[in-house]
Amino acid sequence: MDYLPVCLKLDGEPVLLVGGGEIATRKARLLHRAGAVLTVVAPEVSAELTDLVGDSARVQRTPWSPEKPLDQFRAVIAATNDTAVNAEVSQVCRAANLPVNVVDSPALCSFIIPAIVDRNPLLVGISSSGASPVMARRIRSTLETLYPPGYGAAARFYGEQRDRVSSEIAEEGDRRQFWEAIVDSPITDLLARQEVAEASRRFDRALEDPGALIHGAVYLIGAGPGDPDLMTFKALRLLQRADVVLYDRLIGDGILELARRDADRIYVGKQRSEHAMPQDQINQALVDYARAGKRVARLKGGDPFIFGRGGEEIEGLMKAGIDFEVVPGITAASGAACYGGIPLTHRDHAQSVRFITGHTRNYELNLPWAQFLNPAETLVFYMGLAGLEIICRELMAAGRAGDTPMAVIEKATRPDQRVITGTLSTMHRIVEETQPAAPTLLIIGSVVTLHESLGWFNGTSSDDD
């Protein structure tokens, strides 16, 4: 270990910053957040740095001089673009046993400043010991996605409860187990969402009865249309927390691999006339696992509330008194349209968009077809492949032109995505020839003509020529 990570308290403490340019300003922002009282020495000082320092008496627009007294400072930062000046600052400070940091010169530093994830009072520092700052920043970016800003509020709350817990739980081992259970419980999520009253109530109950911490929850997660990179930070964080994952058929390759390796994975997918688990059994399974103290990820393709039956599932959770969170996902229409180069709305083509279920019952599709005739409105049919012939026929019978452009997007946002284009009158024949497989999405409207110029995704396009 080249360095010992240490958190230095600088709130209200004097710190000398040598330099007044962009590099110095970046360091000044960080020191200002830590509450340091800065003195800046440089021939020229940026306006932002002057504002950060505040008192003009602490801005000395003069060159650095080794004769300046340093005993009043707790630390020194050298952030000039003059290597000789930086080396001299380091030499003087080391001789005075004063902590010194020289930007981008680890050999001249007695301490270094890591990349920081700031969830005050919770802080995470990532250091490469000066070898690769870019790698440290990359790791910080990853951690930023895993720990939301609200974790700082949770840490503050727990800090306020430490004395109380110490007085209630005498044994150190018992206290440690209590805190471990608390931090992993839904109380942390409640605090992160600023639901302090409910979090306090549960904390009080847990302190009286530690068994109350065995408390499951369900995360209804929209996994997006297929590409794992389209999942939200929150979706990824909750998925990696889950003990049990119930997942659909439409979950894209690679998404399930983001779950914890020790999590139980249960397939509950549905396809036409074949349900791995009926919906009522899915609803009950969510309740049962949560009541057993499990954290359950209900992983759904697209968005849970757009033809995803998410509303039915949370109704059951609410009736059972189970904690749950709903995480929106990028719905298939947005993902398919963007990756296929088909804007759902466009000033010259469509001023509105309508999402419609194309799911048939007994080979019938009863929809208000007469409402779908506006040529300035894009129609998007989910689950419409089996009923494609009905959809095309009924739209034309209602009055929509047979030459209306149409696209069938197969396996949207995935590496093997395919965009098949045609018209209302020709698409049924084209689909018979090209044989797309689910999942598919139908887009109808003049915006489909933009696919040829905007379709940047490396899929295969087929039309009616």
Tab-separated table of C-alpha atoms in Angstrom:
chain	number	residue	atom	x	y	z
A	1	MET	CA	0.000	0.000	0.000
A	2	ASP	CA	1.713	3.185	-1.198
A	3	TYR	CA	-0.589	5.538	0.745
A	4	LEU	CA	-2.696	5.316	3.877
A	5	PRO	CA	-6.186	6.725	3.102
A	6	VAL	CA	-6.956	9.427	5.674
A	7	CYS	CA	-9.877	11.839	5.864
A	8	LEU	CA	-8.527	15.295	6.729
A	9	LYS	CA	-10.914	17.674	8.494
A	10	LEU	CA	-10.414	21.132	6.966
A	11	ASP	CA	-13.651	22.852	7.946
A	12	GLY	CA	-12.600	26.324	9.122
A	13	GLU	CA	-8.917	25.519	8.685
A	14	PRO	CA	-6.470	27.716	6.682
A	15	VAL	CA	-5.138	26.177	3.453
A	16	LEU	CA	-2.674	27.751	1.016
A	17	LEU	CA	-3.363	27.361	-2.712
A	18	VAL	CA	-0.474	28.310	-4.991
A	19	GLY	CA	-1.835	29.004	-8.474
A	20	GLY	CA	-4.733	30.964	-9.907
A	21	GLY	CA	-5.706	29.282	-13.169
A	22	GLU	CA	-8.070	26.511	-14.216
A	23	ILE	CA	-6.212	23.740	-12.378
A	24	ALA	CA	-6.146	25.725	-9.149
A	25	THR	CA	-9.832	26.593	-9.527
A	26	ARG	CA	-10.760	22.908	-9.750
A	27	LYS	CA	-8.908	22.212	-6.507
A	28	ALA	CA	-10.456	25.276	-4.905
A	29	ARG	CA	-13.974	23.997	-5.588
A	30	LEU	CA	-13.179	20.792	-3.714
A	31	LEU	CA	-11.523	22.598	-0.805
A	32	HIS	CA	-14.419	25.052	-0.626
A	33	ARG	CA	-16.881	22.147	-0.276
A	34	ALA	CA	-14.739	20.847	2.594
A	35	GLY	CA	-15.042	24.213	4.351
A	36	ALA	CA	-11.369	25.198	4.072
A	37	VAL	CA	-10.408	28.860	4.471
A	38	LEU	CA	-8.328	29.459	1.346
A	39	THR	CA	-5.454	31.817	0.726
A	40	VAL	CA	-4.460	32.063	-2.946
A	41	VAL	CA	-1.027	33.155	-4.144
A	42	ALA	CA	-0.614	33.733	-7.895
A	43	PRO	CA	0.202	36.620	-10.260
A	44	GLU	CA	-3.198	36.169	-11.925
A	45	VAL	CA	-6.319	34.727	-10.330
A	46	SER	CA	-9.478	33.660	-12.199
A	47	ALA	CA	-12.777	35.376	-11.411
A	48	GLU	CA	-14.365	32.104	-10.212
A	49	LEU	CA	-11.460	31.422	-7.878
A	50	THR	CA	-11.694	34.942	-6.478
A	51	ASP	CA	-15.398	34.396	-5.755
A	52	LEU	CA	-14.689	31.070	-4.031
A	53	VAL	CA	-12.031	32.568	-1.786
A	54	GLY	CA	-14.329	35.399	-0.767
A	55	ASP	CA	-12.264	37.814	1.307
A	56	SER	CA	-10.068	39.796	-1.129
A	57	ALA	CA	-7.339	39.998	1.529
A	58	ARG	CA	-6.787	36.265	1.053
A	59	VAL	CA	-6.017	36.679	-2.659
A	60	GLN	CA	-2.376	37.679	-3.072
A	61	ARG	CA	-1.698	38.556	-6.701
A	62	THR	CA	2.027	38.051	-6.446
A	63	PRO	CA	4.409	35.286	-7.533
A	64	TRP	CA	5.130	32.482	-5.096
A	65	SER	CA	8.073	33.149	-2.815
A	66	PRO	CA	9.767	30.571	-0.592
A	67	GLU	CA	10.199	33.353	1.965
A	68	LYS	CA	6.453	33.511	2.699
A	69	PRO	CA	5.599	32.233	6.201
A	70	LEU	CA	3.738	28.914	6.160
A	71	ASP	CA	3.268	28.086	9.836
A	72	GLN	CA	-0.302	29.418	9.815
A	73	PHE	CA	-1.505	26.820	7.245
A	74	ARG	CA	-2.708	23.264	7.815
A	75	ALA	CA	-2.018	22.137	4.245
A	76	VAL	CA	-0.685	23.483	0.943
A	77	ILE	CA	-1.783	22.767	-2.646
A	78	ALA	CA	0.526	23.642	-5.535
A	79	ALA	CA	-1.483	23.940	-8.750
A	80	THR	CA	0.532	26.068	-11.148
A	81	ASN	CA	1.645	25.227	-14.690
A	82	ASP	CA	5.267	25.987	-13.745
A	83	THR	CA	7.067	22.767	-12.754
A	84	ALA	CA	9.909	24.674	-11.091
A	85	VAL	CA	7.503	26.599	-8.838
A	86	ASN	CA	5.612	23.411	-7.962
A	87	ALA	CA	8.856	21.628	-7.059
A	88	GLU	CA	9.971	24.557	-4.900
A	89	VAL	CA	6.636	24.619	-3.024
A	90	SER	CA	6.985	20.900	-2.359
A	91	GLN	CA	10.562	21.246	-1.097
A	92	VAL	CA	9.747	24.111	1.287
A	93	CYS	CA	6.645	22.383	2.683
A	94	ARG	CA	8.413	19.065	3.237
A	95	ALA	CA	11.201	20.829	5.083
A	96	ALA	CA	8.566	22.403	7.336
A	97	ASN	CA	6.739	19.056	7.808
A	98	LEU	CA	3.660	20.656	6.230
A	99	PRO	CA	1.321	18.405	4.185
A	100	VAL	CA	1.643	19.330	0.516
A	101	ASN	CA	-0.089	18.216	-2.653
A	102	VAL	CA	1.308	19.026	-6.088
A	103	VAL	CA	-1.206	18.511	-8.864
A	104	ASP	CA	-0.261	15.723	-11.325
A	105	SER	CA	3.135	15.174	-9.617
A	106	PRO	CA	2.818	12.270	-7.164
A	107	ALA	CA	6.557	12.239	-6.456
A	108	LEU	CA	6.314	15.789	-5.061
A	109	CYS	CA	3.324	15.048	-2.812
A	110	SER	CA	3.218	14.112	0.829
A	111	PHE	CA	-0.530	13.506	0.398
A	112	ILE	CA	-2.782	13.019	-2.595
A	113	ILE	CA	-6.444	13.820	-3.149
A	114	PRO	CA	-8.489	10.833	-4.374
A	115	ALA	CA	-11.474	10.782	-6.685
A	116	ILE	CA	-14.415	11.289	-4.340
A	117	VAL	CA	-17.980	10.049	-4.166
A	118	ASP	CA	-19.589	12.659	-1.941
A	119	ARG	CA	-22.679	11.582	-0.027
A	120	ASN	CA	-21.892	13.773	2.939
A	121	PRO	CA	-21.302	12.645	5.627
A	122	LEU	CA	-20.688	9.395	3.743
A	123	LEU	CA	-17.539	9.768	1.621
A	124	VAL	CA	-15.801	7.278	-0.654
A	125	GLY	CA	-12.288	7.999	-1.907
A	126	ILE	CA	-10.749	6.135	-4.842
A	127	SER	CA	-7.015	6.474	-5.410
A	128	SER	CA	-4.588	4.935	-7.878
A	129	SER	CA	-1.677	6.281	-5.791
A	130	GLY	CA	-1.157	8.774	-8.589
A	131	ALA	CA	-0.551	6.068	-11.199
A	132	SER	CA	-3.808	6.428	-13.169
A	133	PRO	CA	-6.180	9.225	-12.113
A	134	VAL	CA	-8.431	8.465	-15.095
A	135	MET	CA	-8.974	4.902	-13.847
A	136	ALA	CA	-9.830	6.225	-10.397
A	137	ARG	CA	-12.392	8.583	-11.943
A	138	ARG	CA	-13.922	5.721	-13.924
A	139	ILE	CA	-14.383	3.695	-10.744
A	140	ARG	CA	-15.879	6.749	-9.049
A	141	SER	CA	-18.402	7.067	-11.905
A	142	THR	CA	-19.454	3.471	-11.346
A	143	LEU	CA	-19.885	3.993	-7.611
A	144	GLU	CA	-21.879	7.177	-8.233
A	145	THR	CA	-24.518	5.063	-9.971
A	146	LEU	CA	-24.732	2.558	-7.128
A	147	TYR	CA	-25.197	4.958	-4.223
A	148	PRO	CA	-27.857	7.663	-4.711
A	149	PRO	CA	-27.461	11.135	-3.188
A	150	GLY	CA	-30.025	10.274	-0.498
A	151	TYR	CA	-27.560	7.902	1.155
A	152	GLY	CA	-26.025	10.920	2.847
A	153	ALA	CA	-29.309	11.595	4.650
A	154	ALA	CA	-29.419	7.961	5.761
A	155	ALA	CA	-25.872	8.159	7.133
A	156	ARG	CA	-26.727	11.344	9.054
A	157	PHE	CA	-29.823	9.730	10.560
A	158	TYR	CA	-27.874	6.653	11.648
A	159	GLY	CA	-25.182	8.871	13.142
A	160	GLU	CA	-27.816	10.624	15.244
A	161	GLN	CA	-29.004	7.243	16.569
A	162	ARG	CA	-25.621	5.798	17.575
A	163	ASP	CA	-25.684	6.865	21.228
A	164	ARG	CA	-29.234	5.642	21.612
A	165	VAL	CA	-28.413	2.248	20.127
A	166	SER	CA	-25.313	1.965	22.307
A	167	SER	CA	-27.397	2.532	25.413
A	168	GLU	CA	-30.073	0.020	24.327
A	169	ILE	CA	-27.741	-2.737	23.052
A	170	ALA	CA	-24.842	-3.273	25.425
A	171	GLU	CA	-22.907	-6.023	23.630
A	172	GLU	CA	-20.652	-4.838	20.819
A	173	GLY	CA	-21.320	-7.922	18.685
A	174	ASP	CA	-25.075	-7.495	19.021
A	175	ARG	CA	-24.778	-3.812	18.091
A	176	ARG	CA	-22.770	-4.656	14.989
A	177	GLN	CA	-25.352	-7.202	13.850
A	178	PHE	CA	-28.132	-4.706	14.501
A	179	TRP	CA	-26.470	-2.007	12.401
A	180	GLU	CA	-25.716	-4.450	9.582
A	181	ALA	CA	-29.361	-5.477	9.472
A	182	ILE	CA	-30.543	-1.856	9.641
A	183	VAL	CA	-28.336	-0.663	6.792
A	184	ASP	CA	-29.523	-3.541	4.573
A	185	SER	CA	-33.170	-2.966	5.467
A	186	PRO	CA	-35.816	-0.867	3.659
A	187	ILE	CA	-35.215	1.824	6.304
A	188	THR	CA	-32.168	2.996	4.324
A	189	ASP	CA	-34.240	3.356	1.162
A	190	LEU	CA	-36.933	5.267	3.058
A	191	LEU	CA	-34.334	7.706	4.379
A	192	ALA	CA	-32.800	8.078	0.915
A	193	ARG	CA	-36.268	9.066	-0.362
A	194	GLN	CA	-36.629	11.510	2.565
A	195	GLU	CA	-39.503	9.531	4.098
A	196	VAL	CA	-38.086	10.256	7.535
A	197	ALA	CA	-41.252	9.773	9.599
A	198	GLU	CA	-41.853	6.218	8.344
A	199	ALA	CA	-38.147	5.397	8.608
A	200	SER	CA	-38.091	6.622	12.225
A	201	ARG	CA	-41.147	4.544	13.081
A	202	ARG	CA	-39.555	1.405	11.683
A	203	PHE	CA	-36.243	2.151	13.345
A	204	ASP	CA	-37.966	2.485	16.726
A	205	ARG	CA	-39.783	-0.788	16.165
A	206	ALA	CA	-36.567	-2.555	15.133
A	207	LEU	CA	-34.798	-1.336	18.252
A	208	GLU	CA	-37.611	-2.731	20.376
A	209	ASP	CA	-37.880	-5.950	18.363
A	210	PRO	CA	-34.898	-6.805	16.095
A	211	GLY	CA	-37.052	-9.489	14.473
A	212	ALA	CA	-38.967	-6.681	12.785
A	213	LEU	CA	-35.950	-6.179	10.533
A	214	ILE	CA	-36.844	-9.373	8.678
A	215	HIS	CA	-38.835	-7.332	6.235
A	216	GLY	CA	-39.029	-8.142	2.530
A	217	ALA	CA	-39.711	-5.799	-0.361
A	218	VAL	CA	-40.484	-5.963	-4.073
A	219	TYR	CA	-38.776	-3.913	-6.762
A	220	LEU	CA	-40.847	-3.683	-9.935
A	221	ILE	CA	-38.107	-2.918	-12.436
A	222	GLY	CA	-38.477	-1.816	-16.025
A	223	ALA	CA	-35.497	-3.399	-17.787
A	224	GLY	CA	-35.989	-1.516	-21.039
A	225	PRO	CA	-36.371	-3.004	-24.523
A	226	GLY	CA	-33.285	-5.216	-24.538
A	227	ASP	CA	-29.961	-3.380	-24.544
A	228	PRO	CA	-28.531	-3.632	-20.978
A	229	ASP	CA	-27.032	-0.146	-21.344
A	230	LEU	CA	-30.561	1.302	-21.444
A	231	MET	CA	-31.322	0.300	-17.859
A	232	THR	CA	-31.441	3.154	-15.367
A	233	PHE	CA	-28.946	3.512	-12.527
A	234	LYS	CA	-31.704	2.815	-10.010
A	235	ALA	CA	-32.818	-0.323	-11.857
A	236	LEU	CA	-29.282	-1.685	-11.779
A	237	ARG	CA	-28.804	-0.832	-8.111
A	238	LEU	CA	-32.014	-2.553	-6.981
A	239	LEU	CA	-31.462	-5.557	-9.236
A	240	GLN	CA	-28.063	-6.129	-7.645
A	241	ARG	CA	-29.637	-5.938	-4.204
A	242	ALA	CA	-32.325	-8.573	-4.829
A	243	ASP	CA	-32.327	-12.040	-3.251
A	244	VAL	CA	-34.856	-13.339	-5.797
A	245	VAL	CA	-35.381	-12.304	-9.441
A	246	LEU	CA	-38.624	-13.061	-11.281
A	247	TYR	CA	-38.007	-12.300	-14.944
A	248	ASP	CA	-39.961	-12.169	-18.195
A	249	ARG	CA	-39.348	-13.651	-21.616
A	250	LEU	CA	-38.557	-10.198	-23.046
A	251	ILE	CA	-35.528	-9.583	-20.821
A	252	GLY	CA	-32.578	-8.909	-23.116
A	253	ASP	CA	-29.395	-10.969	-23.149
A	254	GLY	CA	-26.954	-9.733	-20.554
A	255	ILE	CA	-29.497	-8.013	-18.292
A	256	LEU	CA	-30.066	-11.041	-16.080
A	257	GLU	CA	-26.298	-11.398	-15.675
A	258	LEU	CA	-26.281	-8.051	-13.863
A	259	ALA	CA	-28.121	-9.615	-10.921
A	260	ARG	CA	-26.253	-11.002	-7.914
A	261	ARG	CA	-24.741	-14.381	-8.702
A	262	ASP	CA	-26.293	-15.915	-5.584
A	263	ALA	CA	-29.785	-14.589	-6.299
A	264	ASP	CA	-32.510	-17.120	-7.100
A	265	ARG	CA	-33.689	-16.648	-10.709
A	266	ILE	CA	-37.225	-17.675	-11.573
A	267	TYR	CA	-38.546	-17.540	-15.127
A	268	VAL	CA	-42.179	-16.368	-15.293
A	269	GLY	CA	-42.279	-15.434	-18.971
A	270	LYS	CA	-45.353	-15.505	-21.159
A	271	GLN	CA	-45.830	-15.957	-24.847
A	272	ARG	CA	-48.893	-16.613	-26.917
A	273	SER	CA	-50.841	-19.557	-25.439
A	274	GLU	CA	-47.898	-20.494	-23.208
A	275	HIS	CA	-47.441	-19.076	-19.713
A	276	ALA	CA	-44.563	-20.366	-17.565
A	277	MET	CA	-46.507	-19.029	-14.572
A	278	PRO	CA	-50.037	-17.557	-14.732
A	279	GLN	CA	-50.367	-13.926	-13.673
A	280	ASP	CA	-52.261	-14.679	-10.463
A	281	GLN	CA	-49.473	-17.044	-9.384
A	282	ILE	CA	-46.870	-14.369	-10.163
A	283	ASN	CA	-48.777	-11.901	-8.002
A	284	GLN	CA	-48.891	-14.386	-5.129
A	285	ALA	CA	-45.231	-15.354	-5.506
A	286	LEU	CA	-44.190	-11.730	-5.070
A	287	VAL	CA	-46.160	-11.546	-1.836
A	288	ASP	CA	-44.887	-14.885	-0.537
A	289	TYR	CA	-41.207	-14.154	-1.153
A	290	ALA	CA	-41.473	-10.698	0.431
A	291	ARG	CA	-43.252	-12.085	3.480
A	292	ALA	CA	-40.358	-14.522	3.860
A	293	GLY	CA	-38.050	-11.516	4.237
A	294	LYS	CA	-36.696	-11.628	0.673
A	295	ARG	CA	-35.890	-8.648	-1.510
A	296	VAL	CA	-37.566	-9.461	-4.802
A	297	ALA	CA	-36.776	-7.972	-8.205
A	298	ARG	CA	-39.696	-8.297	-10.611
A	299	LEU	CA	-37.802	-7.740	-13.846
A	300	LYS	CA	-40.008	-6.729	-16.767
A	301	GLY	CA	-39.154	-5.838	-20.352
A	302	GLY	CA	-39.769	-2.212	-21.327
A	303	ASP	CA	-41.727	-0.197	-18.759
A	304	PRO	CA	-43.833	-1.939	-16.083
A	305	PHE	CA	-46.794	0.399	-16.581
A	306	ILE	CA	-47.006	0.259	-20.388
A	307	PHE	CA	-48.678	-3.045	-21.308
A	308	GLY	CA	-46.593	-4.686	-18.582
A	309	ARG	CA	-49.355	-5.530	-16.071
A	310	GLY	CA	-47.354	-3.728	-13.409
A	311	GLY	CA	-50.503	-2.123	-12.028
A	312	GLU	CA	-52.038	-5.517	-11.303
A	313	GLU	CA	-48.931	-6.670	-9.482
A	314	ILE	CA	-48.655	-3.667	-7.183
A	315	GLU	CA	-52.363	-3.874	-6.365
A	316	GLY	CA	-51.679	-7.278	-4.858
A	317	LEU	CA	-48.644	-5.964	-2.992
A	318	MET	CA	-50.623	-3.050	-1.559
A	319	LYS	CA	-53.409	-5.333	-0.346
A	320	ALA	CA	-50.827	-7.552	1.350
A	321	GLY	CA	-49.029	-4.597	2.946
A	322	ILE	CA	-45.750	-5.340	1.154
A	323	ASP	CA	-43.177	-2.606	0.586
A	324	PHE	CA	-42.483	-1.998	-3.087
A	325	GLU	CA	-40.789	0.366	-5.488
A	326	VAL	CA	-41.548	0.885	-9.162
A	327	VAL	CA	-38.638	1.758	-11.433
A	328	PRO	CA	-39.657	3.108	-14.854
A	329	GLY	CA	-37.964	1.657	-17.894
A	330	ILE	CA	-37.481	2.802	-21.464
A	331	THR	CA	-40.558	1.462	-23.183
A	332	ALA	CA	-40.183	-0.634	-26.337
A	333	ALA	CA	-41.657	2.080	-28.550
A	334	SER	CA	-38.971	4.587	-27.588
A	335	GLY	CA	-36.120	2.092	-27.816
A	336	ALA	CA	-37.245	0.556	-31.111
A	337	ALA	CA	-37.911	3.920	-32.721
A	338	CYS	CA	-34.588	5.457	-31.655
A	339	TYR	CA	-32.458	2.473	-32.629
A	340	GLY	CA	-34.374	2.158	-35.890
A	341	GLY	CA	-34.054	5.815	-36.862
A	342	ILE	CA	-37.816	6.406	-36.801
A	343	PRO	CA	-38.791	9.471	-34.732
A	344	LEU	CA	-42.205	8.860	-33.198
A	345	THR	CA	-42.985	12.538	-33.671
A	346	HIS	CA	-41.567	14.946	-36.237
A	347	ARG	CA	-42.608	18.466	-37.183
A	348	ASP	CA	-43.127	17.510	-40.827
A	349	HIS	CA	-44.798	14.144	-40.201
A	350	ALA	CA	-46.513	13.584	-36.851
A	351	GLN	CA	-47.559	15.771	-33.948
A	352	SER	CA	-48.809	12.983	-31.697
A	353	VAL	CA	-48.205	9.303	-31.012
A	354	ARG	CA	-50.564	6.608	-29.766
A	355	PHE	CA	-49.564	3.358	-28.003
A	356	ILE	CA	-51.991	0.491	-28.683
A	357	THR	CA	-52.078	-3.140	-27.638
A	358	GLY	CA	-52.175	-5.522	-30.581
A	359	HIS	CA	-52.788	-8.567	-28.409
A	360	THR	CA	-55.608	-10.659	-29.868
A	361	ARG	CA	-58.178	-12.776	-28.060
A	362	ASN	CA	-59.676	-15.696	-29.936
A	363	TYR	CA	-58.081	-14.256	-33.065
A	364	GLU	CA	-60.105	-11.053	-32.687
A	365	LEU	CA	-58.952	-7.510	-32.007
A	366	ASN	CA	-61.728	-5.156	-30.965
A	367	LEU	CA	-60.373	-1.612	-31.113
A	368	PRO	CA	-61.877	1.807	-31.993
A	369	TRP	CA	-60.358	1.772	-35.485
A	370	ALA	CA	-62.102	4.976	-36.540
A	371	GLN	CA	-60.001	6.867	-33.962
A	372	PHE	CA	-56.746	5.835	-35.652
A	373	LEU	CA	-57.122	7.701	-38.945
A	374	ASN	CA	-55.226	10.945	-38.304
A	375	PRO	CA	-52.285	10.973	-40.779
A	376	ALA	CA	-50.382	13.318	-38.413
A	377	GLU	CA	-50.447	10.712	-35.634
A	378	THR	CA	-47.998	7.828	-35.332
A	379	LEU	CA	-49.495	4.508	-34.263
A	380	VAL	CA	-47.418	2.027	-32.273
A	381	PHE	CA	-48.782	-1.474	-31.747
A	382	TYR	CA	-47.302	-3.619	-29.001
A	383	MET	CA	-47.647	-7.425	-29.284
A	384	GLY	CA	-49.052	-6.974	-32.780
A	385	LEU	CA	-47.224	-9.567	-34.852
A	386	ALA	CA	-49.853	-12.310	-34.493
A	387	GLY	CA	-52.634	-9.850	-35.288
A	388	LEU	CA	-50.790	-7.951	-38.022
A	389	GLU	CA	-53.178	-9.004	-40.788
A	390	ILE	CA	-56.170	-7.887	-38.699
A	391	ILE	CA	-54.527	-4.555	-37.854
A	392	CYS	CA	-53.714	-3.708	-41.466
A	393	ARG	CA	-57.121	-4.818	-42.731
A	394	GLU	CA	-59.145	-2.961	-40.097
A	395	LEU	CA	-57.164	0.271	-40.441
A	396	MET	CA	-57.692	0.313	-44.205
A	397	ALA	CA	-61.363	-0.614	-43.794
A	398	ALA	CA	-61.766	2.310	-41.400
A	399	GLY	CA	-60.258	4.680	-43.930
A	400	ARG	CA	-56.501	4.807	-43.424
A	401	ALA	CA	-54.699	4.825	-46.778
A	402	GLY	CA	-53.199	1.547	-47.950
A	403	ASP	CA	-49.934	3.297	-48.868
A	404	THR	CA	-49.406	4.479	-45.288
A	405	PRO	CA	-45.775	3.610	-44.385
A	406	MET	CA	-45.316	0.870	-41.821
A	407	ALA	CA	-42.414	-0.795	-40.020
A	408	VAL	CA	-42.057	-4.038	-38.118
A	409	ILE	CA	-39.102	-3.826	-35.729
A	410	GLU	CA	-37.781	-7.159	-34.575
A	411	LYS	CA	-35.705	-7.551	-31.392
A	412	ALA	CA	-35.414	-3.820	-30.839
A	413	THR	CA	-32.131	-2.375	-29.479
A	414	ARG	CA	-30.412	-5.775	-29.578
A	415	PRO	CA	-27.432	-6.653	-31.787
A	416	ASP	CA	-29.683	-8.633	-34.140
A	417	GLN	CA	-32.355	-5.935	-34.448
A	418	ARG	CA	-34.093	-5.886	-37.826
A	419	VAL	CA	-36.275	-3.135	-39.289
A	420	ILE	CA	-38.724	-4.345	-41.922
A	421	THR	CA	-40.521	-1.606	-43.840
A	422	GLY	CA	-43.529	-1.595	-46.136
A	423	THR	CA	-47.076	-0.212	-46.168
A	424	LEU	CA	-50.415	-1.155	-44.699
A	425	SER	CA	-51.368	-2.925	-47.935
A	426	THR	CA	-48.080	-4.809	-48.405
A	427	MET	CA	-46.769	-5.567	-44.915
A	428	HIS	CA	-48.628	-8.844	-44.415
A	429	ARG	CA	-46.985	-10.320	-47.520
A	430	ILE	CA	-43.554	-8.950	-46.544
A	431	VAL	CA	-43.803	-10.475	-43.072
A	432	GLU	CA	-44.719	-13.853	-44.555
A	433	GLU	CA	-41.551	-13.658	-46.663
A	434	THR	CA	-39.167	-12.326	-43.987
A	435	GLN	CA	-40.541	-14.273	-40.996
A	436	PRO	CA	-39.661	-11.911	-38.099
A	437	ALA	CA	-39.764	-13.435	-34.627
A	438	ALA	CA	-40.983	-11.934	-31.366
A	439	PRO	CA	-40.422	-9.585	-29.736
A	440	THR	CA	-41.629	-7.200	-32.411
A	441	LEU	CA	-43.201	-3.754	-32.523
A	442	LEU	CA	-45.322	-2.185	-35.267
A	443	ILE	CA	-44.949	1.500	-36.168
A	444	ILE	CA	-47.433	3.041	-38.609
A	445	GLY	CA	-47.235	6.549	-40.059
A	446	SER	CA	-45.224	8.735	-42.408
A	447	VAL	CA	-42.382	8.934	-39.859
A	448	VAL	CA	-41.392	5.457	-41.056
A	449	THR	CA	-40.052	7.013	-44.279
A	450	LEU	CA	-37.291	8.650	-42.204
A	451	HIS	CA	-35.759	5.254	-41.472
A	452	GLU	CA	-33.799	5.264	-44.738
A	453	SER	CA	-31.980	8.498	-43.841
A	454	LEU	CA	-31.841	8.146	-40.039
A	455	GLY	CA	-31.560	4.379	-39.534
A	456	TRP	CA	-28.047	4.310	-38.092
A	457	PHE	CA	-28.490	1.012	-36.303
A	458	ASN	CA	-26.747	-1.956	-37.976
A	459	GLY	CA	-29.923	-3.904	-38.576
A	460	THR	CA	-31.327	-5.304	-41.805
A	461	SER	CA	-34.003	-3.321	-43.559
A	462	SER	CA	-36.491	-4.898	-45.942
A	463	ASP	CA	-39.239	-3.149	-47.883
A	464	ASP	CA	-41.942	-3.883	-50.405
A	465	ASP	CA	-39.870	-3.365	-53.581
